[in-house]
CSV table of C-alpha atoms and ligand atoms in Angstrom, one decimal:
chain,number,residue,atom,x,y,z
A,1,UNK,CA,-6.0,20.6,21.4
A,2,UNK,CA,-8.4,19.1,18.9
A,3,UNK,CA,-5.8,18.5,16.1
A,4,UNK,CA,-7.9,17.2,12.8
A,5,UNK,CA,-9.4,20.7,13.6
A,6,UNK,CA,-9.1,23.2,10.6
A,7,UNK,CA,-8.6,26.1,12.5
A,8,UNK,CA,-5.6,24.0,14.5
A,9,UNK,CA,-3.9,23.0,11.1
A,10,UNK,CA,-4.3,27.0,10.2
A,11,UNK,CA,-2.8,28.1,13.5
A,12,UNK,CA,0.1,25.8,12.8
A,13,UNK,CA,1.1,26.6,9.8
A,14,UNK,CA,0.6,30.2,10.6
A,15,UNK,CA,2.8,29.4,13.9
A,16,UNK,CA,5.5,27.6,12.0
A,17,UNK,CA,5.1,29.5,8.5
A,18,UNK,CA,4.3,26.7,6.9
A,19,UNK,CA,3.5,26.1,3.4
A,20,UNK,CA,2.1,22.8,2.6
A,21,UNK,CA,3.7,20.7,-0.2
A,22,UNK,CA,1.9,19.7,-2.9
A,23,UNK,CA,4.2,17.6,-4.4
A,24,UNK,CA,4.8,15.5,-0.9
A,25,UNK,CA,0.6,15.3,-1.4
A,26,UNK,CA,0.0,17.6,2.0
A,27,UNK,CA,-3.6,16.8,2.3
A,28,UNK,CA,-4.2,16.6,6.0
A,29,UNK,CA,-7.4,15.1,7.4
A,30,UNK,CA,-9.7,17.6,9.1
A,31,UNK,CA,-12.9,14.9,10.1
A,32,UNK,CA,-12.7,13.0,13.1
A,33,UNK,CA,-14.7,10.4,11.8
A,34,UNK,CA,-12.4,9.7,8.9
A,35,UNK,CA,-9.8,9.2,11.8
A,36,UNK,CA,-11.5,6.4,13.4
A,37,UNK,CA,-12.6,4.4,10.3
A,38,UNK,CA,-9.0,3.9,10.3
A,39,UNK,CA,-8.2,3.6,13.2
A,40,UNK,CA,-11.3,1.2,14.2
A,41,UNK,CA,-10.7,-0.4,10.5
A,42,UNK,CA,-7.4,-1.3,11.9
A,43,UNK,CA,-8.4,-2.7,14.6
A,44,UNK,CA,-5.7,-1.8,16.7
A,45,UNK,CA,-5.2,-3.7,20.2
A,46,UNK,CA,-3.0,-2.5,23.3
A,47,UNK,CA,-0.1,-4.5,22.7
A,48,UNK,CA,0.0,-3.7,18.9
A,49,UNK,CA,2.5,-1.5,17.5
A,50,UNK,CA,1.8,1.0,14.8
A,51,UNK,CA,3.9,1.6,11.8
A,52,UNK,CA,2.1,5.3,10.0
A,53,UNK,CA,3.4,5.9,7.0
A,54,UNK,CA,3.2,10.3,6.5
A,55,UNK,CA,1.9,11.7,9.8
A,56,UNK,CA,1.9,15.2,8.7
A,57,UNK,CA,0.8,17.2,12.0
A,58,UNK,CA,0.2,13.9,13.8
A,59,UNK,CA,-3.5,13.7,13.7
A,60,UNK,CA,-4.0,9.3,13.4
A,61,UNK,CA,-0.7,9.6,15.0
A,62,UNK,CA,-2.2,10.5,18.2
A,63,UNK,CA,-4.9,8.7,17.8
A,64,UNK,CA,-3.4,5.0,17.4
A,65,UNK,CA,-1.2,6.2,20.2
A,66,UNK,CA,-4.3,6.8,22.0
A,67,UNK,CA,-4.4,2.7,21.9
A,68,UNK,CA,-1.9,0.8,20.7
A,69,UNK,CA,1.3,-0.1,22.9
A,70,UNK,CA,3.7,1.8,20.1
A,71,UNK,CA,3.9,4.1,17.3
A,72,UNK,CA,6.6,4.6,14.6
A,73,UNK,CA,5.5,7.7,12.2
A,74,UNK,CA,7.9,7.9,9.3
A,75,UNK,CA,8.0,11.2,7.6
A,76,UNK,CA,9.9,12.9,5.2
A,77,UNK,CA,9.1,16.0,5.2
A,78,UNK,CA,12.1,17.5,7.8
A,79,UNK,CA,9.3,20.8,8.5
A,80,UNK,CA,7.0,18.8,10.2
A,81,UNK,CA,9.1,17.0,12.8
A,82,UNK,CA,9.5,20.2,15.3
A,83,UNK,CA,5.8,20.6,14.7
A,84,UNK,CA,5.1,16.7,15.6
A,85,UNK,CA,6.9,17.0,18.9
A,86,UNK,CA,4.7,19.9,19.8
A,87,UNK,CA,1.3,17.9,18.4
A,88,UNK,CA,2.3,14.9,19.7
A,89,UNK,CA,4.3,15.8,22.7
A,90,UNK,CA,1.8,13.9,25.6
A,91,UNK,CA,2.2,10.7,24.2
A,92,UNK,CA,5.7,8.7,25.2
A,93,UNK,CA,4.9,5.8,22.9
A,94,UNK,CA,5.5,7.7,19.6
A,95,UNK,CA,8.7,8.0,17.1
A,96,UNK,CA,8.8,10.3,14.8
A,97,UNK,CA,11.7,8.8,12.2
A,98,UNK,CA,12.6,11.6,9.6
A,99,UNK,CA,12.9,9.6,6.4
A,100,UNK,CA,11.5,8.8,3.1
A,101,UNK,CA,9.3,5.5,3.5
A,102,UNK,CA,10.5,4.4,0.3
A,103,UNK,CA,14.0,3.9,1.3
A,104,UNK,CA,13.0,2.2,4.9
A,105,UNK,CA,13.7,-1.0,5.9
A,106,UNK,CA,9.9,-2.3,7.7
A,107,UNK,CA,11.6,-5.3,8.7
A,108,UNK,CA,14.3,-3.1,10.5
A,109,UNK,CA,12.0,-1.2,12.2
A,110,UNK,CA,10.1,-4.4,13.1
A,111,UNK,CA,13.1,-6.7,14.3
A,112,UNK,CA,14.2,-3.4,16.2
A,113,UNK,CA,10.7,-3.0,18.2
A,114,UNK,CA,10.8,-6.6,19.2
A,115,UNK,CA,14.4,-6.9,20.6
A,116,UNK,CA,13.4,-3.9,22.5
A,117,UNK,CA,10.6,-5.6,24.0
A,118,UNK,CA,7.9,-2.8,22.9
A,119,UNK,CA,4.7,-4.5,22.0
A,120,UNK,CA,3.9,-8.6,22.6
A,121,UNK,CA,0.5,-8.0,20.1
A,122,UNK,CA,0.3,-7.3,16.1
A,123,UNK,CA,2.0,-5.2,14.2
A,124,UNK,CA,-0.3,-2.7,12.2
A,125,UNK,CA,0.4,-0.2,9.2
A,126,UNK,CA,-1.7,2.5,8.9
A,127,UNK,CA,-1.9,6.1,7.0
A,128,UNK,CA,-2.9,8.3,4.6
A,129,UNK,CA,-1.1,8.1,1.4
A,130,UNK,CA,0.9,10.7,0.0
A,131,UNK,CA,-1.2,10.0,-3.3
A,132,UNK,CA,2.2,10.3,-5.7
A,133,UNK,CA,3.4,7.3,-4.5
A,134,UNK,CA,0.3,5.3,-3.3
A,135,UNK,CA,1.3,2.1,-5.2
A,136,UNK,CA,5.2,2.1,-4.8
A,137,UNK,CA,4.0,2.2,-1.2
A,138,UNK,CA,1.7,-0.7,-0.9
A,139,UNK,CA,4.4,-2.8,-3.0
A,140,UNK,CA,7.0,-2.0,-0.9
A,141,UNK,CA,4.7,-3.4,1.9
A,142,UNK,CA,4.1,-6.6,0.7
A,143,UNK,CA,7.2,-7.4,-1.2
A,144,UNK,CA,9.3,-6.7,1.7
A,145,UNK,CA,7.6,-9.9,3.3
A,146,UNK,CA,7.2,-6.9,6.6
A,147,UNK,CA,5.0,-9.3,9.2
A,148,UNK,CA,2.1,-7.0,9.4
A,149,UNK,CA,-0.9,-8.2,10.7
A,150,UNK,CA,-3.1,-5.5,8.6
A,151,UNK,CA,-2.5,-2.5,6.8
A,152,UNK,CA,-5.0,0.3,6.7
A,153,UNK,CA,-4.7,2.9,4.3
A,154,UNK,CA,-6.4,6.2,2.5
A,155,UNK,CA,-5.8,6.6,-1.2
A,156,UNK,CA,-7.6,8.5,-4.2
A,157,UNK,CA,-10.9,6.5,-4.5
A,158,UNK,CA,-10.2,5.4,-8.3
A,159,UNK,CA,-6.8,4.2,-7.0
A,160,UNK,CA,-8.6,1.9,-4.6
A,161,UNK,CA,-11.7,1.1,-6.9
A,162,UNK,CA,-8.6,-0.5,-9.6
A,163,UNK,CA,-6.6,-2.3,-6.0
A,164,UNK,CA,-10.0,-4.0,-4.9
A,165,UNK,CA,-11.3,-4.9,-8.3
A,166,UNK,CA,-12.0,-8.6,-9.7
A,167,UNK,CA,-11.4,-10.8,-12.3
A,168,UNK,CA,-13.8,-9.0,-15.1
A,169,UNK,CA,-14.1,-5.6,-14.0
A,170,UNK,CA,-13.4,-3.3,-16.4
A,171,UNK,CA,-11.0,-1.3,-13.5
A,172,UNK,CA,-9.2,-4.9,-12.6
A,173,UNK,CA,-5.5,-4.6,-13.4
A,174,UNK,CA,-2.2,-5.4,-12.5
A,175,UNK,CA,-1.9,-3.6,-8.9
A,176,UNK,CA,-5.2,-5.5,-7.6
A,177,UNK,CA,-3.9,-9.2,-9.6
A,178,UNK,CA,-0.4,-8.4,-7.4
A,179,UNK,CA,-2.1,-7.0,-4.3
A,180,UNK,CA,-4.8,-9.7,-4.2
A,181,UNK,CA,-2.2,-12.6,-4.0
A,182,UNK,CA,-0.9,-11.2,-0.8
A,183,UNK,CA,-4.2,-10.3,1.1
A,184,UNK,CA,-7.3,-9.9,1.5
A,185,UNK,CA,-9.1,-6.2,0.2
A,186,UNK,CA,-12.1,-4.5,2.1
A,187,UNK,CA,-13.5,-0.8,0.9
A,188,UNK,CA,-14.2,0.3,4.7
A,189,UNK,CA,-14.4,3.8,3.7
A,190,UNK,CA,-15.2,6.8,0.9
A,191,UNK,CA,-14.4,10.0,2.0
A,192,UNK,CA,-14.9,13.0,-0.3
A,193,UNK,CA,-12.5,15.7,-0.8
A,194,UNK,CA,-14.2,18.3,1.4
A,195,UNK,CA,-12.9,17.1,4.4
A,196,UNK,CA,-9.0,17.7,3.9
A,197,UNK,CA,-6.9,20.9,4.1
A,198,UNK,CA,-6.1,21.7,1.4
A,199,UNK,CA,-8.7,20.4,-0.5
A,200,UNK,CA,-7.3,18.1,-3.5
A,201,UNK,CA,-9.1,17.7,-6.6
A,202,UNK,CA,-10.2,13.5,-6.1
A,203,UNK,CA,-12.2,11.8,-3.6
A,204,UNK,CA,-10.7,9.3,-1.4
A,205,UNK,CA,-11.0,5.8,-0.1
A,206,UNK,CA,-9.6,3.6,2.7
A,207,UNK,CA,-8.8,-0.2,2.2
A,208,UNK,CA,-8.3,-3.0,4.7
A,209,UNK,CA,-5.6,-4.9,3.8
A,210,UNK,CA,-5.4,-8.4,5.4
A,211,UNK,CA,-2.1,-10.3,4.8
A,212,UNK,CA,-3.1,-13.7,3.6
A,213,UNK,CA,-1.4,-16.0,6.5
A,214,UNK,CA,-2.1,-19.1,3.3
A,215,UNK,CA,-1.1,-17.5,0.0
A,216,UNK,CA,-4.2,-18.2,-2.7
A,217,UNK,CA,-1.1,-20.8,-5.1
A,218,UNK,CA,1.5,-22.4,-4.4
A,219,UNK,CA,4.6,-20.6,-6.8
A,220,UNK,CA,7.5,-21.5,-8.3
A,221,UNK,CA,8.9,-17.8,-8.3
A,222,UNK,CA,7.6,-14.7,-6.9
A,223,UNK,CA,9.2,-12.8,-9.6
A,224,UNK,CA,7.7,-14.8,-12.3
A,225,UNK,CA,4.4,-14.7,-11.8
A,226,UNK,CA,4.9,-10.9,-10.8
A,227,UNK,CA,6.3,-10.4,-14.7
A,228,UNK,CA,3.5,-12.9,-16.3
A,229,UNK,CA,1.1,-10.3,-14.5
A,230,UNK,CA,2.8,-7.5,-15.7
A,231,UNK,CA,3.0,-8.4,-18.9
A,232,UNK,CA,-0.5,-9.7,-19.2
A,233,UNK,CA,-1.8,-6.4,-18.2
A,234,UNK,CA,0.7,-4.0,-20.1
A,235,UNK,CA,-1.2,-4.7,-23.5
A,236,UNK,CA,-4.8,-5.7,-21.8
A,237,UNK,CA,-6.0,-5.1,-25.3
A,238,UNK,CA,-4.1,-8.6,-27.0
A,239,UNK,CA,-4.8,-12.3,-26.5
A,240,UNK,CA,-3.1,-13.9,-23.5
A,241,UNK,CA,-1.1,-15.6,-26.5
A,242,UNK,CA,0.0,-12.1,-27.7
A,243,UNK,CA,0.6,-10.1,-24.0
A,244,UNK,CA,2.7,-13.0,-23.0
A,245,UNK,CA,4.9,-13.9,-26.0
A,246,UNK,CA,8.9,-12.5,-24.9
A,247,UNK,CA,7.3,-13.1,-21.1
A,248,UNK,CA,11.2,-14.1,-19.4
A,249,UNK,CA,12.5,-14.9,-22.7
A,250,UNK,CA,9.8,-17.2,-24.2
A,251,UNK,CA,8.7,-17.3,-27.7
A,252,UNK,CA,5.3,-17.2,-29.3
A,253,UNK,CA,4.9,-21.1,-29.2
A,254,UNK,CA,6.3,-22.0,-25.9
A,255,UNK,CA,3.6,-19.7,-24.4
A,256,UNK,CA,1.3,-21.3,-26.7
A,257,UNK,CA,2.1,-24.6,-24.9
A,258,UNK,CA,2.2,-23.5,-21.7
A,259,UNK,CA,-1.6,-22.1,-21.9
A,260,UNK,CA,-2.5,-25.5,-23.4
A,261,UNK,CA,-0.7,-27.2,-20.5
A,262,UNK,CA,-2.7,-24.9,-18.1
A,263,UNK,CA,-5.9,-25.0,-19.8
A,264,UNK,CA,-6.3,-21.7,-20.3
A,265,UNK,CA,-8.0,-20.5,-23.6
A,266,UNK,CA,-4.9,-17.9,-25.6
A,267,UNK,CA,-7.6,-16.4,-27.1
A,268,UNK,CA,-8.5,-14.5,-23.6
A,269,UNK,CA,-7.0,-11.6,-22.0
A,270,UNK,CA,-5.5,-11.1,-18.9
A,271,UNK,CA,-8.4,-9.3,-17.3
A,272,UNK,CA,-10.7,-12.5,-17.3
A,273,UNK,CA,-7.9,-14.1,-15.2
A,274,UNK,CA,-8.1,-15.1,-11.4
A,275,UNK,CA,-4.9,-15.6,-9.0
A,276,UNK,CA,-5.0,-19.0,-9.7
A,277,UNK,CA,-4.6,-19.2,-13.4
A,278,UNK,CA,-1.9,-17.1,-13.2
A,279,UNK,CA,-0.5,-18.7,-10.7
A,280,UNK,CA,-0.9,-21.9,-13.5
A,281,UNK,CA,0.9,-19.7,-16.2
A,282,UNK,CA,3.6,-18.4,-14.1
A,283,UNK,CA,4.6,-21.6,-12.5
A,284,UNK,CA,5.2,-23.3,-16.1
A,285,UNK,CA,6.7,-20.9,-17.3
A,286,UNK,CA,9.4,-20.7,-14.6
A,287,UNK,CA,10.0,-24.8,-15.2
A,288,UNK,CA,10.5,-23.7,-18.8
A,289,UNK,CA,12.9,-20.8,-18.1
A,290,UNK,CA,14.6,-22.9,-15.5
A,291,UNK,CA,14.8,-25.6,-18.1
A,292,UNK,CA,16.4,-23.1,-20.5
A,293,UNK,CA,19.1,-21.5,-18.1
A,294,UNK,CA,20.4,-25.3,-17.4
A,295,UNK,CA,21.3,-25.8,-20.9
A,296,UNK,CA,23.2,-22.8,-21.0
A,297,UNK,CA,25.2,-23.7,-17.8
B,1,SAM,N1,-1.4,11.8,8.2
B,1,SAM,C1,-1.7,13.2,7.9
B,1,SAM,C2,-3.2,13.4,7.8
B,1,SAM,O1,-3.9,12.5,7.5
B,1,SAM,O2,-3.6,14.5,8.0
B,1,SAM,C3,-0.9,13.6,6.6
B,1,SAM,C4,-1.3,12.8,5.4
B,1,SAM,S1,-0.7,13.6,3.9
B,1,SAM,C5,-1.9,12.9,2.7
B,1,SAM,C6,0.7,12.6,3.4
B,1,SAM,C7,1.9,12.7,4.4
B,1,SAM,O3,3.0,11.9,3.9
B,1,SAM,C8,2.5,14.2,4.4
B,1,SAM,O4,2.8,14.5,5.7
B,1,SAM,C9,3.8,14.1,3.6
B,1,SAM,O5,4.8,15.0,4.0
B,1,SAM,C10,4.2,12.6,3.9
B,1,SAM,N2,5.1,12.0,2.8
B,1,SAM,C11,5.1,12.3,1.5
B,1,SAM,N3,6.0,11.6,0.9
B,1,SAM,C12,6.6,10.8,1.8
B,1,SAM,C13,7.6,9.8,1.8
B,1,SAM,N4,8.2,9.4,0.6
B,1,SAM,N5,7.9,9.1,2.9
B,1,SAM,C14,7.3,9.5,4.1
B,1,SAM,N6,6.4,10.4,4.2
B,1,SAM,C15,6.0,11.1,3.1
C-alpha cells in the first residue's frame, strides 16, 4: 500500500468515516519526497530510535521504521490509533502511545527504551507539526533537557523563517534567541501547501535541529536569561534600557548598570542582540537578583 498516496488517505477515511480535525492541524503529507527530506534530514541510523510526534495515518511512521531500530509515534487523536495498526501493521518496531505530546514525559519514554535494551545508536525526533502548537512543541523539547541527538521537524514556513532567523533580521525574535542557544538550525526543506490533504492555507518548511553538545555561554540561570529574552522581545520597539527595566524585579537603574557592566549600548534593542550578549545580561542580572533575595533571608 503506498500510504502518502491521496487516493489511500481518501480510502481511509472513507473506510473508517473519518473526518479530519482541523483544530488537531490534520494536514497529512501526500509527497514522497517531502517524506524523505525528513527522513534523510534526520539522518536516521539502524540502531537509532525514533520519537514522531503526530503520526496521523502513519506515513514517516513507516518510513523511519523502514530504518531505524525503534519507533515511538505519540498521537492524540484516539481515531487514528485503529487506523495506525492497520497502516502500520508490518512493522514490529513501532508504538503507537495515545496521548497528548504536551503532557509526555520524553525523558520517560527515553529511559524506558534504554532499560529495555531497544536501540544502542541516537535518539531522533521527528514529525510534522500539528501547526497550533508548533512552538510549545519545540520548547518542550529542549527544555526538558530530552537527549536527542537531532530533531527534524515540518512547520508553517513563516514559523520557521522567525525560528532560524539572526541577530538583525527583521523576523528574529524570541523563539529563534531561545531555540538558537540549544542547537544548531538548518532550512533543509520548503514545501508548498499543494502537497497535503487537506490543503491548509500556508506553506511549509522543515528544520534541522542539532542539539548543541557545548551550549554557545556559560549561564548562571536557565530561567533568567529565558525571562531577559522574553522580555527583550515583548516590547522590540523600546531601548534595551526600557524592555528590561522590572526584568526579575530590577529597577530602571540597576538595568542601567548591568548594560554598562556588559558593554552593551541601552540605547539598542533586543533584536540587534546575539546569544552571547544576552547571555552577558542575563548572567548579571541573576548575581543581582541573587544578591537581593540574600538580604531578604
Ligand atoms: N505525520 C502525519 C503526516 O505527516 O501526514 C500527520 C501530521 S498532522 C500535520 C499532525 C498530527 O498531529 C495529526 O495526526 C494530529 O492528530 C496530531 N496531533 C495534534 N495535536 C497533538 C498533540 N497535542 N499531541 C500529539 N499529537 C497531536
Amino acid at each position: 500500500m503506498n500510504l502518502h498516496a491521496s487516493s489511500t488517505i481518501k480510502e481511509i477515511r472513507q473506510k473508517y468515516n473519518l473526518q479530519l480535525s482541523k483544530s488537531l492541524g490534520q494536514n497529512f503529507i501526500t509527497d514522497g519526497n517531502v517524506i524523505d527530506s525528513i527522513i534523510e534530514g534526520a539522518g536516521i541510523g539502524p540502531d537509532d530510535l525514533v520519537i514522531e510526534i503526530g503520526p496521523g495515518i502513519g506515513v514517516l511512521t513507516a518510513a523511519a521504521a523502514e530504518t531505524a531500530a525503534k519507533v515511538i509515534a505519540i498521537e492524540i487523536d484516539s481515531r487514528l490509533i485503529p487506523i495506525l495498526e492497520e497502516t502500520l501493521a508490518e512493522y514490529d518496531n513501532i508504538e503507537v502511545i495515545n496521548r497528548d505530546i504536551l503532557k509526555t514525559d520524553l525523558n520517560e519514554i527515553v529511559e524506558e527504551q534504554v532499560r529495555a535494551g531497544a536501540f544502542a545508536g541516537a535518539v531522533r525526533i521527528i514529525g510534522n507539526l500539528p501547526y497550533y502548537i508548533t512552538t510549545p512543541i519545540i520548547m518542550q523539547i529542549f527544555e526538558s533537557g530530552v537527549k536527542a541527538d537531532s530533531v527534524t521537524v515540518m512547520m508553517q514556513k513563516e514559523v520557521a523563517e522567525r525560528i532560524e532567523a539572526g541577530p538583525g533580521s527583521r523576523t528574529y525574535g524570541a523563539i529563534s534567541a531561545c531555540v538558537q542557544y540549544y542547537c544548531d538550525v538548518e532550512m533543509i526543506a520548503k514545501v508548498p501547501k499543494e502537497v497535503f490533504v487537506p490543503r491548509p492555507k500556508v506553506d511549509s518548511a522543515v528544520l534541522n535541529f542539532k542539539i548543541r553538545k557545548e551550549k554557545p555561554a556559560q549561564l548562571k540561570d536557565e530561567k533568567v536569561f529565558f525571562a531577559c529574552i522574553k522580555a527583550g522581545f515583548g516590547k522590540r520597539r523600546k531601548t534595551l534600557l526600557n524592555s528590561l527595566s522590572g526584568v526579575c524585579g530590577l529597577d530602571k537603574s540597576a538595568v542601567g548598570e548591568i548594560l554598562g557592566e556588559a558593554g552593551i549600548d541601552p540605547s539598542r534593542r533586543a533584536e540587534t542582540l546575539g546569544i552571547e550578549e544576552f547571555a552577558a545580561i542575563a548572567n548579571l542580572v541573576a548575581e543581582r537578583s541573587t544578591a537581593g533575595d540574600t538580604t531578604h533571608e
